[in-house]
Short mmCIF file of C-alpha atoms and ligand atoms in Angstrom, two decimals:
data_model
loop_
_atom_site.label_atom_id
_atom_site.label_comp_id
_atom_site.label_asym_id
_atom_site.label_seq_id
_atom_site.Cartn_x
_atom_site.Cartn_y
_atom_site.Cartn_z
CA MET A 1423 16.66 1.06 -18.18
CA SER A 1424 14.29 0.94 -21.16
CA PHE A 1425 10.85 2.48 -20.77
CA GLN A 1426 8.11 0.22 -22.15
CA LYS A 1427 5.33 1.92 -24.18
CA THR A 1428 3.41 -1.11 -25.45
CA ALA A 1429 -0.01 -2.09 -24.12
CA ARG A 1430 0.32 -4.11 -20.97
CA VAL A 1431 -0.75 -7.71 -20.77
CA ARG A 1432 -1.45 -8.74 -17.19
CA THR A 1433 -2.86 -12.25 -17.58
CA ARG A 1434 -0.57 -13.79 -14.97
CA SER A 1435 -1.46 -11.06 -12.47
CA GLN A 1436 -5.13 -11.71 -13.12
CA ALA A 1437 -4.63 -15.43 -12.45
CA LEU A 1438 -2.69 -14.63 -9.28
CA GLN A 1439 -5.46 -12.26 -8.18
CA GLN A 1440 -8.08 -14.99 -8.61
CA ARG A 1441 -5.94 -17.43 -6.59
CA ALA A 1442 -5.33 -14.81 -3.88
CA GLU A 1443 -9.07 -14.18 -3.54
CA ARG A 1444 -9.42 -17.77 -2.35
CA PHE A 1445 -7.31 -17.02 0.68
CA PHE A 1446 -7.51 -13.30 1.43
CA PRO A 1447 -10.48 -10.91 1.60
CA GLY A 1448 -10.27 -8.92 -1.65
CA GLY A 1449 -7.19 -10.96 -2.51
CA VAL A 1450 -4.99 -8.67 -0.44
CA ASN A 1451 -3.25 -8.50 2.89
CA SER A 1452 -3.83 -4.77 3.16
CA PRO A 1453 -6.93 -3.07 1.70
CA VAL A 1454 -5.32 -0.24 -0.26
CA ARG A 1455 -3.50 -2.79 -2.43
CA ALA A 1456 -6.83 -3.85 -3.97
CA PHE A 1457 -7.04 -0.71 -6.14
CA ARG A 1458 -10.69 -0.20 -5.11
CA ALA A 1459 -10.16 3.59 -5.01
CA VAL A 1460 -8.84 3.80 -8.56
CA GLY A 1461 -10.37 0.83 -10.38
CA GLY A 1462 -8.59 -1.69 -12.50
CA ALA A 1463 -6.90 -4.87 -11.37
CA PRO A 1464 -3.71 -4.58 -9.33
CA PRO A 1465 -0.60 -6.06 -10.99
CA PHE A 1466 1.26 -8.61 -8.88
CA ILE A 1467 4.90 -7.81 -8.28
CA GLU A 1468 7.60 -10.31 -9.20
CA SER A 1469 10.69 -8.26 -8.38
CA ALA A 1470 12.04 -4.73 -8.07
CA GLU A 1471 15.35 -2.96 -8.40
CA GLY A 1472 16.17 0.69 -7.81
CA ALA A 1473 13.23 2.83 -8.94
CA TRP A 1474 11.62 0.05 -10.98
CA LEU A 1475 9.04 -2.65 -10.33
CA THR A 1476 8.54 -5.72 -12.52
CA ASP A 1477 5.16 -7.44 -12.43
CA ALA A 1478 4.28 -11.10 -12.91
CA ASP A 1479 3.85 -10.55 -16.67
CA GLY A 1480 7.20 -8.85 -17.07
CA ASN A 1481 5.76 -5.33 -17.30
CA ARG A 1482 7.95 -2.67 -15.74
CA TYR A 1483 6.88 0.40 -13.78
CA ILE A 1484 8.51 3.40 -12.19
CA ASP A 1485 7.64 3.01 -8.51
CA TYR A 1486 6.16 6.07 -6.76
CA PHE A 1487 4.79 4.34 -3.67
CA GLY A 1488 7.97 2.53 -2.56
CA SER A 1489 6.26 0.00 -0.29
CA TRP A 1490 4.37 3.02 1.19
CA GLY A 1491 7.57 4.78 2.18
CA PRO A 1492 10.31 2.37 3.34
CA MET A 1493 12.26 2.08 0.07
CA ILE A 1494 13.89 5.53 0.22
CA LEU A 1495 17.17 4.10 -1.12
CA GLY A 1496 15.44 2.20 -3.92
CA HIS A 1497 14.63 -1.48 -4.17
CA ALA A 1498 17.28 -4.15 -3.52
CA PHE A 1499 19.76 -1.54 -2.31
CA PRO A 1500 22.97 -3.61 -2.13
CA PRO A 1501 24.07 -2.71 1.44
CA VAL A 1502 20.59 -3.64 2.71
CA VAL A 1503 20.48 -6.91 0.77
CA GLU A 1504 23.96 -7.87 1.93
CA ALA A 1505 23.13 -7.07 5.56
CA ILE A 1506 20.00 -9.25 5.48
CA GLU A 1507 21.85 -12.13 3.76
CA ARG A 1508 24.70 -11.96 6.26
CA VAL A 1509 22.47 -12.03 9.32
CA ALA A 1510 20.04 -14.64 7.95
CA ARG A 1511 22.83 -17.23 7.95
CA ARG A 1512 22.96 -16.93 11.75
CA SER A 1513 19.21 -17.66 12.15
CA ALA A 1514 16.30 -15.30 11.60
CA SER A 1515 15.09 -14.87 15.15
CA PHE A 1516 16.06 -15.68 18.71
CA GLY A 1517 13.43 -14.16 20.99
CA ALA A 1518 16.34 -12.96 23.08
CA SER A 1519 18.30 -9.71 23.09
CA THR A 1520 21.00 -9.00 20.54
CA GLY A 1521 23.54 -6.19 20.23
CA ALA A 1522 21.99 -5.15 16.92
CA GLU A 1523 18.98 -3.66 18.71
CA ALA A 1524 21.13 -1.06 20.47
CA ASP A 1525 23.12 -0.56 17.24
CA LEU A 1526 19.94 0.64 15.53
CA ALA A 1527 18.68 2.45 18.64
CA GLU A 1528 21.89 4.52 18.76
CA ARG A 1529 21.16 5.70 15.24
CA VAL A 1530 17.52 6.47 15.99
CA VAL A 1531 18.46 8.54 19.05
CA ALA A 1532 21.06 10.44 17.01
CA CYS A 1533 18.41 11.38 14.43
CA PHE A 1534 15.52 12.05 16.86
CA PRO A 1535 16.71 13.94 19.98
CA ALA A 1536 13.13 13.77 21.31
CA ILE A 1537 13.73 10.04 21.74
CA GLU A 1538 15.89 9.29 24.77
CA LYS A 1539 14.62 5.70 25.16
CA MET A 1540 12.51 3.55 22.86
CA ARG A 1541 10.94 0.17 22.20
CA PHE A 1542 11.08 -1.65 18.87
CA VAL A 1543 7.85 -3.24 17.65
CA SER A 1544 6.89 -4.79 14.31
CA SER A 1545 4.53 -2.22 12.78
CA GLY A 1546 3.46 1.39 12.93
CA THR A 1547 0.15 0.29 14.41
CA GLU A 1548 1.90 -1.35 17.34
CA ALA A 1549 4.01 1.77 17.81
CA THR A 1550 1.10 4.22 18.00
CA MET A 1551 -1.10 1.85 20.03
CA SER A 1552 1.69 1.44 22.58
CA ALA A 1553 2.48 5.16 22.69
CA ILE A 1554 -1.16 5.92 23.49
CA ARG A 1555 -1.26 3.34 26.30
CA LEU A 1556 1.90 4.90 27.69
CA ALA A 1557 0.44 8.42 27.47
CA ARG A 1558 -2.72 7.36 29.30
CA ALA A 1559 -0.71 5.71 32.08
CA ALA A 1560 1.69 8.64 32.40
CA THR A 1561 -1.09 11.26 32.63
CA GLY A 1562 -3.83 9.25 34.33
CA ARG A 1563 -6.16 10.55 31.63
CA ASN A 1564 -8.09 8.63 28.93
CA VAL A 1565 -9.14 10.97 26.12
CA ILE A 1566 -7.03 11.07 22.96
CA VAL A 1567 -7.12 13.77 20.28
CA LYS A 1568 -6.40 12.85 16.68
CA PHE A 1569 -7.02 14.76 13.44
CA GLU A 1570 -9.29 13.96 10.53
CA GLY A 1571 -7.34 12.60 7.61
CA CYS A 1572 -4.49 11.40 9.80
CA TYR A 1573 -4.05 7.63 9.93
CA HIS A 1574 -2.06 6.00 12.69
CA GLY A 1575 -2.66 2.32 12.01
CA HIS A 1576 -5.69 0.20 12.81
CA ALA A 1577 -5.85 0.08 16.63
CA ASP A 1578 -9.51 0.43 17.69
CA GLY A 1579 -9.17 3.83 19.35
CA LEU A 1580 -7.58 5.30 16.23
CA LEU A 1581 -10.25 4.11 13.78
CA VAL A 1582 -12.50 6.99 14.79
CA LYS A 1583 -14.27 9.68 12.78
CA ALA A 1584 -15.24 13.15 13.96
CA GLY A 1585 -18.37 13.41 16.03
CA SER A 1586 -21.13 15.90 15.24
CA GLY A 1587 -19.48 18.89 16.92
CA VAL A 1588 -15.86 19.97 16.97
CA ALA A 1589 -15.28 18.82 20.52
CA THR A 1590 -17.85 16.04 20.72
CA PHE A 1591 -16.53 12.51 21.07
CA GLY A 1592 -15.70 10.45 18.01
CA ILE A 1593 -17.78 7.82 16.30
CA PRO A 1594 -16.45 4.46 15.10
CA GLY A 1595 -14.58 4.68 11.82
CA SER A 1596 -14.83 0.94 11.33
CA ALA A 1597 -17.27 -1.83 12.14
CA GLY A 1598 -16.15 -3.66 15.23
CA VAL A 1599 -15.00 -0.56 17.09
CA PRO A 1600 -17.26 -0.16 20.12
CA ASP A 1601 -18.87 3.25 20.75
CA GLU A 1602 -17.32 3.14 24.22
CA VAL A 1603 -13.86 3.05 22.66
CA ALA A 1604 -14.60 5.65 20.00
CA HIS A 1605 -15.97 7.99 22.65
CA LEU A 1606 -12.50 8.22 24.16
CA THR A 1607 -11.15 9.80 20.96
CA LEU A 1608 -11.77 13.28 19.61
CA ALA A 1609 -11.23 13.73 15.86
CA LEU A 1610 -10.53 17.38 15.09
CA PRO A 1611 -9.77 19.31 11.89
CA TYR A 1612 -6.03 19.48 11.06
CA ASN A 1613 -4.31 22.87 10.91
CA ASP A 1614 -6.88 24.45 13.26
CA LEU A 1615 -5.51 25.40 16.68
CA SER A 1616 -8.84 26.92 17.76
CA ALA A 1617 -10.44 23.48 17.54
CA VAL A 1618 -7.79 22.12 19.90
CA GLU A 1619 -8.30 25.04 22.29
CA ALA A 1620 -12.03 24.27 22.27
CA ALA A 1621 -11.42 20.60 22.97
CA PHE A 1622 -9.29 21.39 26.01
CA ALA A 1623 -11.94 23.84 27.21
CA VAL A 1624 -14.74 21.29 26.89
CA HIS A 1625 -12.65 18.46 28.36
CA PRO A 1626 -10.46 20.09 31.03
CA GLY A 1627 -7.95 17.71 32.62
CA ALA A 1628 -9.22 14.77 30.55
CA ILE A 1629 -7.01 14.74 27.46
CA ALA A 1630 -4.03 12.38 27.78
CA ALA A 1631 -2.41 13.13 24.44
CA ILE A 1632 -2.65 14.60 20.98
CA ILE A 1633 -1.39 12.34 18.21
CA LEU A 1634 -0.79 13.65 14.73
CA GLU A 1635 1.12 13.16 11.53
CA PRO A 1636 3.35 16.28 11.67
CA VAL A 1637 3.34 16.10 7.88
CA VAL A 1638 0.12 14.41 6.83
CA GLY A 1639 0.44 11.65 4.24
CA ASN A 1640 -2.78 9.71 4.77
CA ALA A 1641 -5.18 12.34 3.51
CA GLY A 1642 -2.82 12.87 0.66
CA CYS A 1643 0.13 15.11 1.55
CA ILE A 1644 -0.77 18.10 3.75
CA ALA A 1645 1.87 20.30 5.37
CA PRO A 1646 1.43 21.87 8.81
CA ALA A 1647 0.47 25.55 8.61
CA PRO A 1648 3.16 27.97 9.87
CA GLY A 1649 3.14 27.88 13.67
CA TYR A 1650 0.74 24.94 13.88
CA LEU A 1651 3.14 22.39 15.32
CA ALA A 1652 4.60 24.91 17.76
CA GLY A 1653 1.05 25.84 18.75
CA LEU A 1654 0.22 22.21 19.51
CA ARG A 1655 3.40 21.88 21.52
CA ALA A 1656 2.48 24.96 23.59
CA LEU A 1657 -1.13 23.87 24.13
CA THR A 1658 -0.22 20.35 25.25
CA ALA A 1659 2.49 21.66 27.60
CA ARG A 1660 0.03 24.17 29.09
CA GLU A 1661 -2.70 21.57 29.56
CA GLY A 1662 -0.54 18.71 30.88
CA ALA A 1663 -1.24 16.51 27.85
CA LEU A 1664 1.43 14.70 25.83
CA LEU A 1665 2.25 15.42 22.19
CA ILE A 1666 2.78 12.28 20.12
CA ALA A 1667 4.44 12.90 16.75
CA ASP A 1668 3.57 10.00 14.49
CA GLU A 1669 6.55 10.06 12.11
CA VAL A 1670 5.99 6.55 10.77
CA MET A 1671 5.77 8.04 7.27
CA SER A 1672 7.66 11.36 7.60
CA GLY A 1673 10.53 10.06 9.74
CA PHE A 1674 13.85 9.90 7.83
CA ARG A 1675 11.86 11.04 4.74
CA VAL A 1676 11.18 14.77 4.93
CA ALA A 1677 14.53 15.11 6.74
CA LEU A 1678 16.92 12.73 8.48
CA GLY A 1679 15.22 13.72 11.74
CA GLY A 1680 11.76 13.82 10.19
CA ALA A 1681 9.29 16.66 10.59
CA LEU A 1682 10.57 17.37 14.09
CA GLU A 1683 13.91 18.36 12.57
CA LEU A 1684 12.39 20.06 9.53
CA TYR A 1685 10.10 22.32 11.59
CA GLY A 1686 12.27 22.53 14.72
CA VAL A 1687 9.64 21.26 17.17
CA ASP A 1688 9.80 18.83 20.09
CA ALA A 1689 7.39 16.08 21.12
CA ASP A 1690 6.93 13.94 24.22
CA LEU A 1691 6.65 10.72 22.26
CA VAL A 1692 7.61 9.86 18.68
CA THR A 1693 6.54 6.87 16.61
CA LEU A 1694 8.53 5.59 13.65
CA GLY A 1695 8.13 2.82 11.07
CA LYS A 1696 8.68 2.14 7.38
CA ILE A 1697 12.17 3.56 6.58
CA VAL A 1698 13.56 2.63 10.03
CA GLY A 1699 13.16 -1.03 9.02
CA GLY A 1700 14.53 -0.65 5.50
CA GLY A 1701 11.58 -2.65 4.13
CA LEU A 1702 11.42 -5.18 6.97
CA PRO A 1703 8.82 -5.00 9.78
CA VAL A 1704 9.97 -2.43 12.33
CA GLY A 1705 8.05 0.15 14.35
CA VAL A 1706 9.43 2.35 17.11
CA PHE A 1707 7.86 4.31 19.92
CA GLY A 1708 10.11 6.39 22.12
CA GLY A 1709 10.47 9.56 24.08
CA LYS A 1710 11.73 11.05 27.28
CA ARG A 1711 13.47 8.55 29.57
CA ALA A 1712 11.10 9.14 32.53
CA LEU A 1713 8.10 8.43 30.29
CA MET A 1714 9.53 5.27 28.77
CA ASP A 1715 10.62 3.78 32.12
CA VAL A 1716 6.91 3.36 32.97
CA LEU A 1717 7.02 0.33 30.65
CA ALA A 1718 7.38 -3.27 31.87
CA PRO A 1719 9.59 -4.71 33.18
CA LEU A 1720 10.47 -1.44 34.99
CA GLY A 1721 6.97 -0.04 35.37
CA PRO A 1722 3.29 -0.96 35.29
CA VAL A 1723 2.56 -0.46 31.56
CA TYR A 1724 2.63 -3.76 29.71
CA GLN A 1725 3.79 -3.97 26.10
CA ALA A 1726 5.50 -6.88 24.32
CA GLY A 1727 6.23 -8.54 20.97
CA THR A 1728 7.60 -11.89 19.82
CA LEU A 1729 9.51 -10.42 16.90
CA SER A 1730 10.30 -7.02 18.39
CA GLY A 1731 13.91 -6.16 17.53
CA ASN A 1732 14.08 -9.03 15.06
CA PRO A 1733 17.68 -9.53 13.89
CA LEU A 1734 16.91 -9.41 10.14
CA ALA A 1735 14.80 -6.28 10.59
CA MET A 1736 17.51 -4.67 12.69
CA ALA A 1737 20.10 -5.46 10.01
CA ALA A 1738 17.98 -3.89 7.26
CA GLY A 1739 17.25 -0.88 9.46
CA ILE A 1740 20.89 -0.37 10.43
CA ALA A 1741 22.02 -0.59 6.79
CA THR A 1742 19.35 1.91 5.73
CA VAL A 1743 19.61 4.45 8.54
CA SER A 1744 23.40 4.40 8.65
CA TYR A 1745 23.53 5.05 4.89
CA LEU A 1746 21.12 7.97 5.30
CA GLN A 1747 23.18 9.34 8.18
CA GLU A 1748 26.51 9.00 6.37
CA HIS A 1749 25.21 10.48 3.09
CA ALA A 1750 22.57 12.95 4.36
CA ASP A 1751 24.31 15.93 2.79
CA GLU A 1752 23.80 14.46 -0.69
CA VAL A 1753 20.72 12.26 -0.18
CA TYR A 1754 18.26 14.93 0.99
CA PRO A 1755 19.21 17.63 -1.54
CA GLN A 1756 18.98 14.96 -4.26
CA LEU A 1757 15.55 13.79 -3.07
CA GLU A 1758 14.42 17.42 -2.96
CA ALA A 1759 15.68 18.20 -6.48
CA THR A 1760 14.21 15.08 -8.07
CA SER A 1761 10.88 15.52 -6.26
CA LYS A 1762 10.64 19.18 -7.27
CA ALA A 1763 11.42 18.36 -10.91
CA VAL A 1764 8.94 15.54 -11.33
CA THR A 1765 6.07 17.01 -9.29
CA GLU A 1766 6.26 20.45 -10.91
CA GLY A 1767 6.81 18.92 -14.33
CA VAL A 1768 3.61 16.91 -14.01
CA ALA A 1769 1.74 19.93 -12.61
CA ALA A 1770 2.86 21.92 -15.65
CA GLU A 1771 1.40 19.23 -17.93
CA ALA A 1772 -1.88 19.48 -16.03
CA ALA A 1773 -1.93 23.23 -16.56
CA LYS A 1774 -1.26 22.77 -20.29
CA ALA A 1775 -4.14 20.28 -20.46
CA GLY A 1776 -6.46 22.53 -18.46
CA VAL A 1777 -6.85 19.93 -15.70
CA PRO A 1778 -7.33 21.51 -12.24
CA LEU A 1779 -4.54 20.29 -9.97
CA THR A 1780 -3.13 21.33 -6.59
CA LEU A 1781 0.33 20.06 -5.72
CA ASN A 1782 1.21 19.58 -2.04
CA ARG A 1783 4.77 18.48 -1.42
CA VAL A 1784 7.14 18.21 1.52
CA GLY A 1785 10.50 16.86 0.38
CA ALA A 1786 10.14 13.45 -1.27
CA MET A 1787 6.47 12.97 -0.34
CA TRP A 1788 3.68 14.67 -2.25
CA THR A 1789 0.18 14.47 -3.67
CA TRP A 1790 -1.36 15.83 -6.86
CA PHE A 1791 -4.88 16.72 -5.70
CA PHE A 1792 -7.40 16.90 -8.53
CA THR A 1793 -8.93 20.14 -7.31
CA PRO A 1794 -8.28 23.80 -8.14
CA HIS A 1795 -8.46 24.76 -4.45
CA PRO A 1796 -5.78 24.77 -1.76
CA VAL A 1797 -5.70 21.64 0.41
CA THR A 1798 -4.85 22.38 4.05
CA ASN A 1799 -7.06 19.79 5.76
CA TYR A 1800 -9.02 16.64 5.05
CA GLU A 1801 -12.30 18.46 4.33
CA GLU A 1802 -10.59 20.35 1.49
CA ALA A 1803 -8.80 17.21 0.26
CA ALA A 1804 -12.15 15.42 0.10
CA LYS A 1805 -13.37 17.92 -2.51
CA SER A 1806 -10.91 16.42 -5.02
CA ASP A 1807 -12.24 14.77 -8.15
CA THR A 1808 -11.46 11.17 -7.26
CA ALA A 1809 -12.88 9.87 -10.54
CA ALA A 1810 -10.41 12.07 -12.41
CA PHE A 1811 -7.62 10.79 -10.19
CA GLY A 1812 -8.73 7.23 -11.04
CA ARG A 1813 -8.49 7.93 -14.77
CA PHE A 1814 -5.07 9.50 -14.22
CA HIS A 1815 -3.87 6.56 -12.16
CA ARG A 1816 -5.01 3.94 -14.69
CA SER A 1817 -3.45 5.76 -17.63
CA MET A 1818 -0.16 6.27 -15.79
CA LEU A 1819 -0.10 2.61 -14.75
CA ASP A 1820 -0.69 1.49 -18.33
CA GLN A 1821 2.22 3.69 -19.39
CA GLY A 1822 4.52 2.18 -16.77
CA VAL A 1823 4.20 4.66 -13.92
CA TRP A 1824 2.81 3.18 -10.69
CA LEU A 1825 1.35 5.85 -8.41
CA PRO A 1826 -0.21 5.17 -5.00
CA PRO A 1827 -3.72 3.82 -5.81
CA SER A 1828 -5.69 6.51 -4.01
CA GLN A 1829 -6.15 10.27 -4.17
CA PHE A 1830 -5.76 10.24 -0.40
CA GLU A 1831 -2.26 8.80 -0.22
CA ALA A 1832 1.16 10.37 -0.56
CA ALA A 1833 3.55 9.49 -3.36
CA PHE A 1834 7.21 8.83 -2.61
CA LEU A 1835 10.42 8.59 -4.54
CA SER A 1836 13.88 7.29 -3.74
CA THR A 1837 17.53 8.08 -4.35
CA ALA A 1838 17.32 5.61 -7.24
CA HIS A 1839 14.90 7.89 -9.16
CA GLY A 1840 16.78 10.08 -11.63
CA GLN A 1841 16.35 12.25 -14.70
CA ALA A 1842 15.30 9.33 -16.93
CA GLU A 1843 12.44 8.47 -14.57
CA THR A 1844 11.47 12.14 -14.26
CA ALA A 1845 11.33 12.62 -18.04
CA ALA A 1846 9.38 9.40 -18.58
CA THR A 1847 6.91 10.32 -15.82
CA ILE A 1848 6.24 13.79 -17.23
CA ALA A 1849 5.78 12.36 -20.74
CA ALA A 1850 3.33 9.76 -19.39
CA ALA A 1851 1.44 12.46 -17.49
CA SER A 1852 1.02 14.49 -20.67
CA GLU A 1853 -0.82 11.49 -22.16
CA ALA A 1854 -2.67 10.69 -18.94
CA PHE A 1855 -4.18 14.16 -18.66
CA LYS A 1856 -5.76 13.58 -22.08
CA ALA A 1857 -7.44 10.50 -20.57
CA VAL A 1858 -8.53 12.62 -17.61
CA LYS A 1859 -10.08 15.21 -19.93
CA ALA A 1860 -11.77 12.53 -22.05
CA GLY A 1861 -13.76 11.59 -18.93
P1 KE4 B 2018 1.56 -0.05 9.80
O1 KE4 B 2018 0.78 -0.69 10.93
O2 KE4 B 2018 0.80 -0.17 8.49
O3 KE4 B 2018 3.01 -0.53 9.69
O4 KE4 B 2018 1.69 1.51 10.11
C1 KE4 B 2018 0.51 2.24 10.38
C2 KE4 B 2018 0.78 3.72 10.14
C3 KE4 B 2018 0.97 4.55 11.22
N1 KE4 B 2018 1.23 5.87 11.06
C4 KE4 B 2018 1.31 6.42 9.82
C5 KE4 B 2018 1.58 7.89 9.68
C6 KE4 B 2018 1.12 5.60 8.67
O5 KE4 B 2018 1.19 6.17 7.44
C7 KE4 B 2018 0.87 4.23 8.83
C8 KE4 B 2018 0.63 3.30 7.64
N2 KE4 B 2018 0.60 3.93 6.36
C9 KE4 B 2018 -0.16 3.23 5.34
C10 KE4 B 2018 -0.06 4.08 4.08
N3 KE4 B 2018 -1.02 5.10 4.04
C11 KE4 B 2018 0.31 1.84 5.12
C12 KE4 B 2018 -0.20 1.19 3.85
C13 KE4 B 2018 -1.24 0.12 4.13
O6 KE4 B 2018 -2.10 0.33 5.03
O7 KE4 B 2018 -1.19 -0.91 3.42
#
């Protein structure tokens, strides 16, 4: 497909933004879409196909956020479209069980051996919120440990920032989160096992679970240090706490079986989202059978959802996950090769331009941090030059390359991205680093 170089007119997007602001705070239904972290006005999308987005003014962009992860097979992937069309003719929702739920569940269990039983929900937030309720019921404990820079959706107890000391209780990370709720969450530095040891020492017998992104995407991309995940697994097993691997972003992306497969670690509970729904609303929480059978209607833990296991979402998820399973031997090496080529090609342009850049990548998720220093936790990520990232983002967007609109997000690509997109992206970056230098 042709790569547009002309200046971009976005008058229709601007009109749509003004209209949207009448109905939605900031004109958006999710804050990051407002481009507040990078400046400029967000284009409105009209359609997408493969690796390419088309906005309301007909401008085209190479897509490197892929609906924040789900579109690993590219936009409008024919088997997914056909599956949705086929099922939609039989009604969109029943509120009763269908065979399709177990059809997708069989595939999830095959990819994530840590999941023996599961529940479908309609978002990653519901998945993590439910997993935490389950962990508290199963352990009889209330304190949760999360890590700074990890995002697990917007449930109150997970919108918590670190307290003053490493093992002191968290403080609200959002207005509307009561101190009483925040005080049940500890926010610790990622990639630091000593901080977790200290938390267990200060709060013996009180910690129900540790929840983490096994590959962080929400601070920008940060990989687990060697031995970190295994260390968390050992500590939680020793202390009688549960380990919740939030693979909403990394699941099916960094490997078919997510980070758990990639790093060879186990978890008591796993949450999934994004790719498992193929672009439709699906979240999953699951784990060992004995843990999951505590859920209603079998046990005392209540959890429910009107559209849980929705037939259209199941169809899109089945089409996506079954394609990944059947073609894993070519899909993941291809994603790895394309990601390596484009991320290192752009990093080479930064070096030529004298722009400090640190590339963190795990498979087909990565971040170019605008800092010369290594980034192994959120504190180090936060030292990035976000203004420089903003200039980079705006220049790339104007050249037809749409990156996630925040330094603290991961970029993604799909099997639809190929050499043409890689070459165009590197060429655009060469120009964009001039804009970064110009300040
Ligand atoms: P949702 O409730 O947005 O479906 O999932 C929450 C969630 C849970 N866990 C992880 C690891 C996640 O990355 C997410 C959501 N990711 C963000 C992207 N950083 C979604 C984008 C948005 O908020 O609009």
